[in-house]
C-alpha cells in the first residue's frame, strides 16, 4: 500500500451518472482501483453554475456515490471523497491562486467554452466558476497525486496543475509531485441524438440507473443515418451514433462487424441494429442496476463509504497542509519561534 502510486480524479455532482461517464471514466477507474491508491472526489465546490438549484447538488452527491458503488468501485480499496468535507481543498486553492497569472485562466480553452455555454443559457458566470480550475488543481495536489485519469477536455486543467506544482516547488521547496493525465478509452461519447457530447443538460443521455424498458425506448428513438429511408438503402456506419455505441459497449465484436457489413450493403434494418444495441446495453447495465438497488435499500452503506473516504482524505490533506505551511513559513504563532 505504502508504495502504490496515488491517483486523484473527480466528477461534478450535477445528477446521476450516464453511459458517457461510464465509457469515459468509470470503466477506466474500475481497472485502476486495485493497482493504485485512488481518491475519487465528488467536486461539490465546483458546481457554482447550479447555485440556483442547490437541492439538485445535494441529491447528486448521493447519486454519484450510489452510481460509483453500483458500477463496482470498492470503497475499501479506494477513497470516496466529498470535496467540501475536506475544506483543506479551499485552503490550498487560496495559496495556489497566488501563483496563477489571471491570463492563464482567461486563455484556458475548456473554461472558455464552458463559460460561453453558461452565458448562452442567459445566465451570468459566477466568480467561483471562473476559478474552479484552481480548486481542481488543489484537489489533485492535496493528496500529492501522481496520476489523474480524465477526459481529453480536462487536459488544459492538468497542464495548469503541473505548472502550479512546478511554481510552488521552485519558490518554496519540493512538496508536490508533477501529476500526469491519463486519458480513457472513449474520450467523449456522443449523445443519443447524435450531438457531440452526451450531457444531462442537453437531455440526450442513457443513465446507468435507467430501467430496461427506458433503455429500450431511448435506443429505439436514437438518431441514426438520416439519409437512409428504407432498410434496403445502403447505410452510413461512420459517424452513426448507433454504431458508435455498438463499438463502445457491445462486447460481441463479430456481431458488430456483421451488422456494419449488412448495414453498408442495405441488408439490415435499423430496428435490428437497435435491438441488438439495446440488448448489449441492458447486459452491461443489468448488474449495475441490481447493485444500485441493493445500496439504495441500504443507505447506511453509502454513508459509511463516504464517511471513511472523507476521513482518510482529511488525514492526508492535513499532512500536506502541514508541509505547505512549513514551506511557506506561516506558522507565525508557534510559541518557540
Ligand atoms: N472538472 C472535472 C470535470 O468536469 C471534475 C473534477 C473536479 C476533477 N476535480 C477534479 C477531475 C480533479 C480530475 C481531478 O470532469
mmCIF file of C-alpha atoms and ligand atoms in Angstrom:
data_model
loop_
_atom_site.group_PDB
_atom_site.id
_atom_site.type_symbol
_atom_site.label_atom_id
_atom_site.label_comp_id
_atom_site.label_asym_id
_atom_site.label_seq_id
_atom_site.Cartn_x
_atom_site.Cartn_y
_atom_site.Cartn_z
ATOM 1 C CA UNK A 1 0.000 0.000 0.000
ATOM 2 C CA UNK A 2 2.647 2.490 1.052
ATOM 3 C CA UNK A 3 4.486 2.462 -2.261
ATOM 4 C CA UNK A 4 1.438 2.372 -4.521
ATOM 5 C CA UNK A 5 1.271 5.476 -6.704
ATOM 6 C CA UNK A 6 -1.619 7.773 -5.921
ATOM 7 C CA UNK A 7 -4.487 8.716 -8.215
ATOM 8 C CA UNK A 8 -6.952 11.506 -7.749
ATOM 9 C CA UNK A 9 -9.848 12.072 -10.070
ATOM 10 C CA UNK A 10 -13.233 13.693 -9.752
ATOM 11 C CA UNK A 11 -16.752 14.209 -11.002
ATOM 12 C CA UNK A 12 -19.004 17.245 -10.672
ATOM 13 C CA UNK A 13 -22.239 16.397 -8.821
ATOM 14 C CA UNK A 14 -24.842 17.569 -11.335
ATOM 15 C CA UNK A 15 -27.007 14.444 -11.460
ATOM 16 C CA UNK A 16 -26.993 10.685 -11.775
ATOM 17 C CA UNK A 17 -24.224 9.303 -13.990
ATOM 18 C CA UNK A 18 -24.718 8.130 -17.577
ATOM 19 C CA UNK A 19 -23.044 5.993 -20.227
ATOM 20 C CA UNK A 20 -20.724 8.869 -21.140
ATOM 21 C CA UNK A 21 -19.302 8.801 -17.618
ATOM 22 C CA UNK A 22 -19.007 5.025 -17.820
ATOM 23 C CA UNK A 23 -17.097 4.881 -21.102
ATOM 24 C CA UNK A 24 -15.037 8.000 -20.457
ATOM 25 C CA UNK A 25 -14.140 7.464 -16.810
ATOM 26 C CA UNK A 26 -15.689 4.780 -14.605
ATOM 27 C CA UNK A 27 -14.668 1.810 -16.727
ATOM 28 C CA UNK A 28 -11.098 3.052 -16.527
ATOM 29 C CA UNK A 29 -11.303 3.679 -12.770
ATOM 30 C CA UNK A 30 -12.500 0.103 -12.208
ATOM 31 C CA UNK A 31 -9.273 -1.154 -13.719
ATOM 32 C CA UNK A 32 -7.117 1.299 -11.800
ATOM 33 C CA UNK A 33 -8.638 0.972 -8.352
ATOM 34 C CA UNK A 34 -6.598 -2.055 -7.283
ATOM 35 C CA UNK A 35 -3.337 -1.005 -8.927
ATOM 36 C CA UNK A 36 -3.167 2.449 -7.372
ATOM 37 C CA UNK A 37 -4.217 4.190 -4.224
ATOM 38 C CA UNK A 38 -7.259 6.001 -5.589
ATOM 39 C CA UNK A 39 -9.046 9.098 -4.378
ATOM 40 C CA UNK A 40 -12.402 9.525 -6.139
ATOM 41 C CA UNK A 41 -13.719 13.008 -5.492
ATOM 42 C CA UNK A 42 -17.245 14.427 -5.683
ATOM 43 C CA UNK A 43 -16.439 18.042 -6.534
ATOM 44 C CA UNK A 44 -19.291 19.883 -4.818
ATOM 45 C CA UNK A 45 -17.325 23.160 -4.602
ATOM 46 C CA UNK A 46 -17.194 23.177 -8.390
ATOM 47 C CA UNK A 47 -20.840 23.345 -9.422
ATOM 48 C CA UNK A 48 -21.457 27.063 -8.890
ATOM 49 C CA UNK A 49 -23.301 27.018 -12.231
ATOM 50 C CA UNK A 50 -26.038 25.221 -10.228
ATOM 51 C CA UNK A 51 -26.228 27.837 -7.448
ATOM 52 C CA UNK A 52 -29.912 28.342 -8.276
ATOM 53 C CA UNK A 53 -30.622 24.645 -7.685
ATOM 54 C CA UNK A 54 -28.672 23.613 -4.620
ATOM 55 C CA UNK A 55 -31.118 20.828 -3.865
ATOM 56 C CA UNK A 56 -30.010 19.193 -7.096
ATOM 57 C CA UNK A 57 -26.373 19.386 -5.964
ATOM 58 C CA UNK A 58 -27.182 17.766 -2.608
ATOM 59 C CA UNK A 59 -29.139 14.997 -4.321
ATOM 60 C CA UNK A 60 -26.414 14.497 -6.930
ATOM 61 C CA UNK A 61 -23.743 13.948 -4.263
ATOM 62 C CA UNK A 62 -25.671 10.840 -3.165
ATOM 63 C CA UNK A 63 -26.484 9.787 -6.709
ATOM 64 C CA UNK A 64 -22.819 9.891 -7.704
ATOM 65 C CA UNK A 65 -21.782 7.832 -4.667
ATOM 66 C CA UNK A 66 -24.571 5.317 -5.402
ATOM 67 C CA UNK A 67 -23.531 5.044 -9.040
ATOM 68 C CA UNK A 68 -19.899 4.510 -8.037
ATOM 69 C CA UNK A 69 -20.892 1.643 -5.748
ATOM 70 C CA UNK A 70 -23.261 0.306 -8.403
ATOM 71 C CA UNK A 71 -20.592 0.037 -11.103
ATOM 72 C CA UNK A 72 -18.328 -1.785 -8.672
ATOM 73 C CA UNK A 73 -15.913 0.788 -7.318
ATOM 74 C CA UNK A 74 -14.786 -0.561 -3.983
ATOM 75 C CA UNK A 75 -14.717 1.913 -1.091
ATOM 76 C CA UNK A 76 -12.485 -0.471 0.868
ATOM 77 C CA UNK A 77 -9.800 -0.390 -1.826
ATOM 78 C CA UNK A 78 -10.176 3.309 -2.640
ATOM 79 C CA UNK A 79 -11.347 6.542 -1.052
ATOM 80 C CA UNK A 80 -14.705 8.152 -1.888
ATOM 81 C CA UNK A 81 -14.320 11.842 -1.027
ATOM 82 C CA UNK A 82 -16.772 14.740 -0.850
ATOM 83 C CA UNK A 83 -14.715 17.826 -1.616
ATOM 84 C CA UNK A 84 -16.408 20.189 0.850
ATOM 85 C CA UNK A 85 -15.890 17.717 3.712
ATOM 86 C CA UNK A 86 -12.171 18.344 3.270
ATOM 87 C CA UNK A 87 -12.030 22.162 3.340
ATOM 88 C CA UNK A 88 -8.245 21.967 3.005
ATOM 89 C CA UNK A 89 -9.134 21.901 -0.703
ATOM 90 C CA UNK A 90 -10.247 25.527 -0.422
ATOM 91 C CA UNK A 91 -7.264 26.449 1.733
ATOM 92 C CA UNK A 92 -4.736 25.071 -0.733
ATOM 93 C CA UNK A 93 -6.602 26.638 -3.661
ATOM 94 C CA UNK A 94 -6.186 30.033 -1.991
ATOM 95 C CA UNK A 95 -2.399 29.694 -1.882
ATOM 96 C CA UNK A 96 -2.203 28.218 -5.380
ATOM 97 C CA UNK A 97 -4.169 31.138 -6.796
ATOM 98 C CA UNK A 98 -1.251 33.383 -5.754
ATOM 99 C CA UNK A 99 0.904 31.601 -8.299
ATOM 100 C CA UNK A 100 -1.503 31.678 -11.219
ATOM 101 C CA UNK A 101 -1.496 34.626 -13.622
ATOM 102 C CA UNK A 102 -5.040 35.721 -14.473
ATOM 103 C CA UNK A 103 -4.242 35.362 -18.175
ATOM 104 C CA UNK A 104 -3.720 31.618 -17.817
ATOM 105 C CA UNK A 105 -7.330 31.181 -16.707
ATOM 106 C CA UNK A 106 -8.594 33.620 -19.316
ATOM 107 C CA UNK A 107 -6.881 31.614 -22.055
ATOM 108 C CA UNK A 108 -7.941 28.145 -20.800
ATOM 109 C CA UNK A 109 -9.944 26.728 -23.765
ATOM 110 C CA UNK A 110 -12.097 24.318 -21.733
ATOM 111 C CA UNK A 111 -13.026 27.002 -19.233
ATOM 112 C CA UNK A 112 -13.756 29.472 -22.043
ATOM 113 C CA UNK A 113 -16.108 27.003 -23.756
ATOM 114 C CA UNK A 114 -17.923 26.211 -20.510
ATOM 115 C CA UNK A 115 -18.363 29.885 -19.635
ATOM 116 C CA UNK A 116 -19.703 30.561 -23.131
ATOM 117 C CA UNK A 117 -22.215 27.742 -22.606
ATOM 118 C CA UNK A 118 -23.429 29.269 -19.340
ATOM 119 C CA UNK A 119 -23.798 32.670 -20.988
ATOM 120 C CA UNK A 120 -25.607 31.125 -23.962
ATOM 121 C CA UNK A 121 -28.210 29.973 -21.402
ATOM 122 C CA UNK A 122 -28.585 33.671 -20.469
ATOM 123 C CA UNK A 123 -27.004 33.193 -17.050
ATOM 124 C CA UNK A 124 -24.061 35.080 -15.620
ATOM 125 C CA UNK A 125 -20.869 33.251 -14.766
ATOM 126 C CA UNK A 126 -20.152 33.136 -11.011
ATOM 127 C CA UNK A 127 -16.629 34.118 -9.928
ATOM 128 C CA UNK A 128 -16.351 30.634 -8.398
ATOM 129 C CA UNK A 129 -16.906 29.127 -11.814
ATOM 130 C CA UNK A 130 -14.087 31.148 -13.359
ATOM 131 C CA UNK A 131 -11.685 29.943 -10.656
ATOM 132 C CA UNK A 132 -12.781 26.285 -10.440
ATOM 133 C CA UNK A 133 -9.676 25.030 -12.277
ATOM 134 C CA UNK A 134 -7.630 26.298 -9.299
ATOM 135 C CA UNK A 135 -9.777 24.172 -6.985
ATOM 136 C CA UNK A 136 -9.304 21.241 -9.304
ATOM 137 C CA UNK A 137 -5.533 21.755 -9.094
ATOM 138 C CA UNK A 138 -5.855 21.801 -5.296
ATOM 139 C CA UNK A 139 -7.896 18.550 -5.428
ATOM 140 C CA UNK A 140 -5.062 16.889 -7.298
ATOM 141 C CA UNK A 141 -2.153 18.342 -5.324
ATOM 142 C CA UNK A 142 -3.727 17.892 -1.871
ATOM 143 C CA UNK A 143 -3.162 14.097 -1.758
ATOM 144 C CA UNK A 144 0.056 14.684 -3.759
ATOM 145 C CA UNK A 145 -1.338 12.546 -6.594
ATOM 146 C CA UNK A 146 0.885 11.176 -9.362
ATOM 147 C CA UNK A 147 -1.804 10.350 -11.906
ATOM 148 C CA UNK A 148 -5.112 11.908 -12.943
ATOM 149 C CA UNK A 149 -7.421 9.813 -15.167
ATOM 150 C CA UNK A 150 -9.589 12.320 -17.051
ATOM 151 C CA UNK A 151 -11.329 13.040 -20.317
ATOM 152 C CA UNK A 152 -9.467 14.846 -23.074
ATOM 153 C CA UNK A 153 -11.280 18.116 -22.342
ATOM 154 C CA UNK A 154 -9.544 18.230 -18.948
ATOM 155 C CA UNK A 155 -6.015 18.370 -20.381
ATOM 156 C CA UNK A 156 -5.685 22.162 -20.037
ATOM 157 C CA UNK A 157 -6.529 21.829 -16.334
ATOM 158 C CA UNK A 158 -3.919 19.109 -15.834
ATOM 159 C CA UNK A 159 -1.322 21.230 -17.657
ATOM 160 C CA UNK A 160 -2.174 24.151 -15.384
ATOM 161 C CA UNK A 161 -1.905 21.921 -12.308
ATOM 162 C CA UNK A 162 1.561 20.788 -13.387
ATOM 163 C CA UNK A 163 2.594 24.407 -13.850
ATOM 164 C CA UNK A 164 1.315 25.306 -10.377
ATOM 165 C CA UNK A 165 3.204 22.368 -8.822
ATOM 166 C CA UNK A 166 6.421 23.458 -10.552
ATOM 167 C CA UNK A 167 5.996 27.062 -9.478
ATOM 168 C CA UNK A 168 5.275 26.151 -5.875
ATOM 169 C CA UNK A 169 8.180 23.715 -5.679
ATOM 170 C CA UNK A 170 10.592 26.183 -7.291
ATOM 171 C CA UNK A 171 9.716 29.044 -4.982
ATOM 172 C CA UNK A 172 9.054 27.274 -1.688
ATOM 173 C CA UNK A 173 10.737 23.855 -1.908
ATOM 174 C CA UNK A 174 9.652 20.435 -3.098
ATOM 175 C CA UNK A 175 6.219 19.499 -1.851
ATOM 176 C CA UNK A 176 4.238 18.306 -4.878
ATOM 177 C CA UNK A 177 4.855 15.593 -7.479
ATOM 178 C CA UNK A 178 4.099 16.829 -11.014
ATOM 179 C CA UNK A 179 0.900 14.905 -11.797
ATOM 180 C CA UNK A 180 0.280 13.286 -15.171
ATOM 181 C CA UNK A 181 -3.036 12.972 -17.011
ATOM 182 C CA UNK A 182 -4.344 9.608 -18.174
ATOM 183 C CA UNK A 183 -6.959 9.771 -20.952
ATOM 184 C CA UNK A 184 -9.537 6.933 -21.122
ATOM 185 C CA UNK A 185 -10.635 4.560 -23.894
ATOM 186 C CA UNK A 186 -13.617 6.561 -25.140
ATOM 187 C CA UNK A 187 -12.629 10.192 -24.609
ATOM 188 C CA UNK A 188 -16.082 11.529 -25.400
ATOM 189 C CA UNK A 189 -19.330 9.666 -26.044
ATOM 190 C CA UNK A 190 -21.879 11.128 -28.479
ATOM 191 C CA UNK A 191 -25.427 11.687 -27.301
ATOM 192 C CA UNK A 192 -28.410 9.535 -28.300
ATOM 193 C CA UNK A 193 -29.448 12.470 -30.536
ATOM 194 C CA UNK A 194 -26.138 12.425 -32.414
ATOM 195 C CA UNK A 195 -24.846 15.611 -30.760
ATOM 196 C CA UNK A 196 -21.128 15.684 -29.993
ATOM 197 C CA UNK A 197 -21.499 15.076 -26.290
ATOM 198 C CA UNK A 198 -23.756 13.058 -24.009
ATOM 199 C CA UNK A 199 -24.916 15.559 -21.450
ATOM 200 C CA UNK A 200 -27.684 15.812 -18.921
ATOM 201 C CA UNK A 201 -28.363 19.447 -19.819
ATOM 202 C CA UNK A 202 -28.999 18.506 -23.472
ATOM 203 C CA UNK A 203 -31.231 15.579 -22.429
ATOM 204 C CA UNK A 204 -29.532 13.021 -24.686
ATOM 205 C CA UNK A 205 -28.271 10.598 -22.036
ATOM 206 C CA UNK A 206 -28.775 6.991 -21.085
ATOM 207 C CA UNK A 207 -28.365 6.894 -17.337
ATOM 208 C CA UNK A 208 -26.757 3.981 -15.519
ATOM 209 C CA UNK A 209 -29.910 3.688 -13.454
ATOM 210 C CA UNK A 210 -32.360 3.731 -16.385
ATOM 211 C CA UNK A 211 -34.712 0.733 -16.281
ATOM 212 C CA UNK A 212 -34.607 -1.854 -19.061
ATOM 213 C CA UNK A 213 -37.709 -0.528 -20.861
ATOM 214 C CA UNK A 214 -36.367 3.054 -20.625
ATOM 215 C CA UNK A 215 -33.131 1.925 -22.280
ATOM 216 C CA UNK A 216 -35.091 0.102 -24.992
ATOM 217 C CA UNK A 217 -37.175 3.200 -25.689
ATOM 218 C CA UNK A 218 -34.181 5.577 -25.722
ATOM 219 C CA UNK A 219 -32.333 3.291 -28.142
ATOM 220 C CA UNK A 220 -35.433 2.938 -30.314
ATOM 221 C CA UNK A 221 -35.559 6.732 -30.684
ATOM 222 C CA UNK A 222 -31.816 7.118 -31.218
ATOM 223 C CA UNK A 223 -30.593 9.300 -34.030
ATOM 224 C CA UNK A 224 -29.226 7.197 -36.859
ATOM 225 C CA UNK A 225 -28.281 7.637 -40.531
ATOM 226 C CA UNK A 226 -30.689 10.370 -41.693
ATOM 227 C CA UNK A 227 -30.041 9.637 -45.388
ATOM 228 C CA UNK A 228 -31.414 6.137 -45.077
ATOM 229 C CA UNK A 229 -35.134 5.789 -45.701
ATOM 230 C CA UNK A 230 -35.524 2.025 -46.247
ATOM 231 C CA UNK A 231 -33.705 -1.000 -44.849
ATOM 232 C CA UNK A 232 -32.569 -1.774 -48.394
ATOM 233 C CA UNK A 233 -30.776 1.617 -48.772
ATOM 234 C CA UNK A 234 -27.015 1.374 -48.204
ATOM 235 C CA UNK A 235 -26.367 2.982 -44.806
ATOM 236 C CA UNK A 236 -23.564 5.010 -43.229
ATOM 237 C CA UNK A 237 -21.766 3.423 -40.311
ATOM 238 C CA UNK A 238 -19.130 6.100 -39.691
ATOM 239 C CA UNK A 239 -20.445 8.951 -37.561
ATOM 240 C CA UNK A 240 -23.645 6.985 -36.854
ATOM 241 C CA UNK A 241 -24.264 7.138 -33.090
ATOM 242 C CA UNK A 242 -25.949 3.717 -33.037
ATOM 243 C CA UNK A 243 -22.743 2.130 -34.339
ATOM 244 C CA UNK A 244 -20.555 4.321 -32.109
ATOM 245 C CA UNK A 245 -22.474 2.877 -29.175
ATOM 246 C CA UNK A 246 -22.059 -0.646 -30.551
ATOM 247 C CA UNK A 247 -18.300 -0.024 -30.776
ATOM 248 C CA UNK A 248 -18.194 1.366 -27.255
ATOM 249 C CA UNK A 249 -20.440 -1.127 -25.445
ATOM 250 C CA UNK A 250 -21.135 -4.303 -27.431
ATOM 251 C CA UNK A 251 -18.569 -6.919 -26.371
ATOM 252 C CA UNK A 252 -19.543 -9.189 -29.309
ATOM 253 C CA UNK A 253 -17.211 -7.729 -31.939
ATOM 254 C CA UNK A 254 -18.233 -10.324 -34.582
ATOM 255 C CA UNK A 255 -21.862 -9.315 -34.242
ATOM 256 C CA UNK A 256 -20.904 -5.638 -34.615
ATOM 257 C CA UNK A 257 -18.802 -6.339 -37.732
ATOM 258 C CA UNK A 258 -21.623 -8.377 -39.256
ATOM 259 C CA UNK A 259 -24.152 -5.604 -38.585
ATOM 260 C CA UNK A 260 -21.848 -2.972 -40.087
ATOM 261 C CA UNK A 261 -21.329 -5.028 -43.222
ATOM 262 C CA UNK A 262 -25.030 -5.637 -43.727
ATOM 263 C CA UNK A 263 -25.873 -2.009 -42.904
ATOM 264 C CA UNK A 264 -23.485 -0.722 -45.552
ATOM 265 C CA UNK A 265 -24.969 -3.159 -48.060
ATOM 266 C CA UNK A 266 -28.578 -2.318 -47.219
ATOM 267 C CA UNK A 267 -29.245 -5.784 -45.838
ATOM 268 C CA UNK A 268 -30.309 -4.950 -42.306
ATOM 269 C CA UNK A 269 -32.902 -2.608 -40.872
ATOM 270 C CA UNK A 270 -32.269 -0.002 -38.163
ATOM 271 C CA UNK A 271 -34.702 -1.910 -35.950
ATOM 272 C CA UNK A 272 -32.471 -4.989 -35.717
ATOM 273 C CA UNK A 273 -29.312 -2.920 -35.214
ATOM 274 C CA UNK A 274 -31.008 -1.032 -32.414
ATOM 275 C CA UNK A 275 -32.486 -4.124 -30.781
ATOM 276 C CA UNK A 276 -29.041 -5.690 -30.620
ATOM 277 C CA UNK A 277 -27.636 -2.481 -29.151
ATOM 278 C CA UNK A 278 -30.372 -2.301 -26.511
ATOM 279 C CA UNK A 279 -29.622 -5.918 -25.579
ATOM 280 C CA UNK A 280 -25.875 -5.182 -25.228
ATOM 281 C CA UNK A 281 -26.576 -2.097 -23.097
ATOM 282 C CA UNK A 282 -29.019 -3.942 -20.863
ATOM 283 C CA UNK A 283 -26.495 -6.755 -20.404
ATOM 284 C CA UNK A 284 -23.998 -4.154 -19.197
ATOM 285 C CA UNK A 285 -26.469 -2.193 -17.078
ATOM 286 C CA UNK A 286 -28.363 -5.132 -15.538
ATOM 287 C CA UNK A 287 -25.825 -5.962 -12.819
ATOM 288 C CA UNK A 288 -25.203 -2.235 -12.221
ATOM 289 C CA UNK A 289 -28.945 -1.679 -11.655
ATOM 290 C CA UNK A 290 -29.088 -4.614 -9.266
ATOM 291 C CA UNK A 291 -26.192 -3.376 -7.170
ATOM 292 C CA UNK A 292 -27.672 0.128 -7.183
ATOM 293 C CA UNK A 293 -30.979 -1.211 -5.852
ATOM 294 C CA UNK A 294 -29.074 -3.012 -3.103
ATOM 295 C CA UNK A 295 -27.286 0.160 -1.978
ATOM 296 C CA UNK A 296 -30.451 2.240 -2.297
ATOM 297 C CA UNK A 297 -32.077 -0.175 0.124
ATOM 298 C CA UNK A 298 -29.078 0.141 2.478
ATOM 299 C CA UNK A 299 -28.224 3.878 2.607
ATOM 300 C CA UNK A 300 -26.067 3.251 5.686
ATOM 301 C CA UNK A 301 -23.533 1.512 3.438
ATOM 302 C CA UNK A 302 -23.317 4.564 1.187
ATOM 303 C CA UNK A 303 -22.865 6.841 4.170
ATOM 304 C CA UNK A 304 -20.173 4.588 5.634
ATOM 305 C CA UNK A 305 -18.267 4.530 2.346
ATOM 306 C CA UNK A 306 -18.306 8.346 2.159
ATOM 307 C CA UNK A 307 -17.507 8.786 5.830
ATOM 308 C CA UNK A 308 -14.472 6.501 5.596
ATOM 309 C CA UNK A 309 -13.216 8.114 2.395
ATOM 310 C CA UNK A 310 -13.574 11.656 3.733
ATOM 311 C CA UNK A 311 -11.797 10.725 6.962
ATOM 312 C CA UNK A 312 -8.872 9.195 5.078
ATOM 313 C CA UNK A 313 -8.699 12.092 2.623
ATOM 314 C CA UNK A 314 -8.711 14.504 5.556
ATOM 315 C CA UNK A 315 -5.702 12.750 7.090
ATOM 316 C CA UNK A 316 -3.506 13.095 4.005
ATOM 317 C CA UNK A 317 -4.830 16.635 3.442
ATOM 318 C CA UNK A 318 -3.675 17.655 6.897
ATOM 319 C CA UNK A 319 -0.300 16.090 6.270
ATOM 320 C CA UNK A 320 0.095 18.017 3.005
ATOM 321 C CA UNK A 321 -1.113 21.297 4.514
ATOM 322 C CA UNK A 322 1.450 20.943 7.322
ATOM 323 C CA UNK A 323 4.114 20.611 4.606
ATOM 324 C CA UNK A 324 2.680 23.618 2.756
ATOM 325 C CA UNK A 325 2.605 25.817 5.852
ATOM 326 C CA UNK A 326 6.123 24.733 6.661
ATOM 327 C CA UNK A 327 7.267 25.576 3.140
ATOM 328 C CA UNK A 328 5.512 28.968 3.253
ATOM 329 C CA UNK A 329 6.830 29.569 6.794
ATOM 330 C CA UNK A 330 3.499 30.888 8.004
ATOM 331 C CA UNK A 331 3.492 29.296 11.424
ATOM 332 C CA UNK A 332 3.510 32.829 12.879
ATOM 333 C CA UNK A 333 2.200 31.987 16.316
ATOM 334 C CA UNK A 334 4.309 28.970 17.158
ATOM 335 C CA UNK A 335 5.486 29.633 20.733
ATOM 336 C CA UNK A 336 9.121 28.573 20.215
ATOM 337 C CA UNK A 337 9.734 30.613 17.053
HETATM 338 N N1 LIG B 1 -13.569 19.248 -13.703
HETATM 339 C C1 LIG B 1 -13.766 17.823 -13.809
HETATM 340 C C2 LIG B 1 -14.840 17.568 -14.862
HETATM 341 O O1 LIG B 1 -15.614 18.449 -15.185
HETATM 342 C C3 LIG B 1 -14.173 17.203 -12.491
HETATM 343 C C4 LIG B 1 -13.081 17.299 -11.462
HETATM 344 C C5 LIG B 1 -13.110 18.040 -10.319
HETATM 345 C C6 LIG B 1 -11.834 16.638 -11.497
HETATM 346 N N2 LIG B 1 -11.945 17.876 -9.609
HETATM 347 C C7 LIG B 1 -11.138 17.037 -10.307
HETATM 348 C C8 LIG B 1 -11.211 15.778 -12.404
HETATM 349 C C9 LIG B 1 -9.862 16.587 -10.053
HETATM 350 C C10 LIG B 1 -9.939 15.336 -12.120
HETATM 351 C C11 LIG B 1 -9.254 15.734 -10.959
HETATM 352 O O2 LIG B 1 -14.925 16.471 -15.353
#
